């Protein structure tokens, strides 16, 4: 019996330990190009309780001035998001 929420699927053993480590290494390499940042709420500018980054052609952002949206560049570095 699991404690996973409804709709959650756990594929135990789907990735080998080596594949998992490689995936983590790839994500950390992408994070060096697009560092984690703290998004802010639209209108109030209150910082959210998460840190995030994105990969791929568009990243999800939110901030006080422009609200929720997808954007081609990192909000702090202004560089394109790294490839997935």
Short mmCIF file of C-alpha atoms in Angstrom, two decimals:
data_model
loop_
_atom_site.label_atom_id
_atom_site.label_comp_id
_atom_site.label_asym_id
_atom_site.label_seq_id
_atom_site.Cartn_x
_atom_site.Cartn_y
_atom_site.Cartn_z
CA UNK A 1 0.00 0.00 0.00
CA UNK A 2 1.34 3.45 -0.88
CA UNK A 3 0.83 6.93 0.48
CA UNK A 4 0.77 8.47 -2.98
CA UNK A 5 -2.11 10.82 -3.82
CA UNK A 6 -4.83 9.72 -6.26
CA UNK A 7 -3.62 9.87 -9.85
CA UNK A 8 0.07 9.60 -8.90
CA UNK A 9 1.89 6.73 -10.61
CA UNK A 10 5.19 5.46 -9.22
CA UNK A 11 7.25 3.48 -11.74
CA UNK A 12 9.68 1.82 -9.38
CA UNK A 13 12.87 0.77 -11.14
CA UNK A 14 11.98 2.66 -14.36
CA UNK A 15 15.41 4.34 -14.35
CA UNK A 16 18.50 2.56 -13.13
CA UNK A 17 20.58 4.27 -10.44
CA UNK A 18 23.11 5.32 -13.10
CA UNK A 19 20.34 6.77 -15.29
CA UNK A 20 18.93 8.67 -12.30
CA UNK A 21 22.34 10.14 -11.49
CA UNK A 22 22.81 11.13 -15.15
CA UNK A 23 19.40 12.84 -15.19
CA UNK A 24 20.28 14.80 -12.03
CA UNK A 25 23.60 15.82 -13.59
CA UNK A 26 21.80 17.05 -16.71
CA UNK A 27 19.29 19.09 -14.68
CA UNK A 28 22.08 20.63 -12.58
CA UNK A 29 24.01 21.55 -15.76
CA UNK A 30 20.89 23.28 -17.12
CA UNK A 31 20.44 25.09 -13.79
CA UNK A 32 23.89 26.66 -14.22
CA UNK A 33 22.58 28.28 -17.43
CA UNK A 34 19.18 29.18 -15.96
CA UNK A 35 19.62 29.55 -12.19
CA UNK A 36 16.76 29.04 -9.77
CA UNK A 37 14.87 32.24 -8.95
CA UNK A 38 11.89 33.20 -6.77
CA UNK A 39 8.85 34.27 -8.82
CA UNK A 40 6.49 36.91 -7.42
CA UNK A 41 2.73 37.23 -7.34
CA UNK A 42 0.96 39.39 -9.90
CA UNK A 43 -0.24 42.78 -8.58
CA UNK A 44 1.25 42.45 -5.06
CA UNK A 45 4.80 41.41 -5.99
CA UNK A 46 4.84 39.11 -2.95
CA UNK A 47 7.52 36.43 -3.36
CA UNK A 48 6.15 32.93 -3.90
CA UNK A 49 7.21 30.11 -1.58
CA UNK A 50 9.10 28.28 -4.33
CA UNK A 51 12.28 28.58 -6.30
CA UNK A 52 12.06 27.55 -9.92
CA UNK A 53 13.74 27.38 -13.29
CA UNK A 54 12.64 26.21 -16.72
CA UNK A 55 14.00 24.37 -19.74
CA UNK A 56 12.88 24.32 -23.34
CA UNK A 57 11.71 27.04 -25.72
CA UNK A 58 9.32 28.68 -23.25
CA UNK A 59 9.42 29.02 -19.47
CA UNK A 60 6.49 29.74 -17.14
CA UNK A 61 6.90 32.97 -15.17
CA UNK A 62 4.98 35.33 -13.00
CA UNK A 63 5.81 38.74 -11.59
CA UNK A 64 4.17 41.91 -10.33
CA UNK A 65 4.33 43.86 -13.58
CA UNK A 66 3.48 41.26 -16.23
CA UNK A 67 1.54 38.54 -14.38
CA UNK A 68 1.41 34.88 -15.37
CA UNK A 69 2.89 34.00 -18.76
CA UNK A 70 5.29 31.95 -20.83
CA UNK A 71 8.51 33.64 -21.90
CA UNK A 72 11.48 32.72 -24.09
CA UNK A 73 14.10 34.07 -21.66
CA UNK A 74 15.11 33.77 -18.00
CA UNK A 75 13.74 36.73 -15.98
CA UNK A 76 17.10 37.55 -14.35
CA UNK A 77 19.77 36.54 -16.87
CA UNK A 78 17.64 37.43 -19.93
CA UNK A 79 19.22 34.44 -21.69
CA UNK A 80 17.18 31.80 -23.53
CA UNK A 81 16.16 28.78 -21.45
CA UNK A 82 18.47 25.77 -21.88
CA UNK A 83 17.30 22.86 -24.01
CA UNK A 84 15.46 19.97 -22.41
#
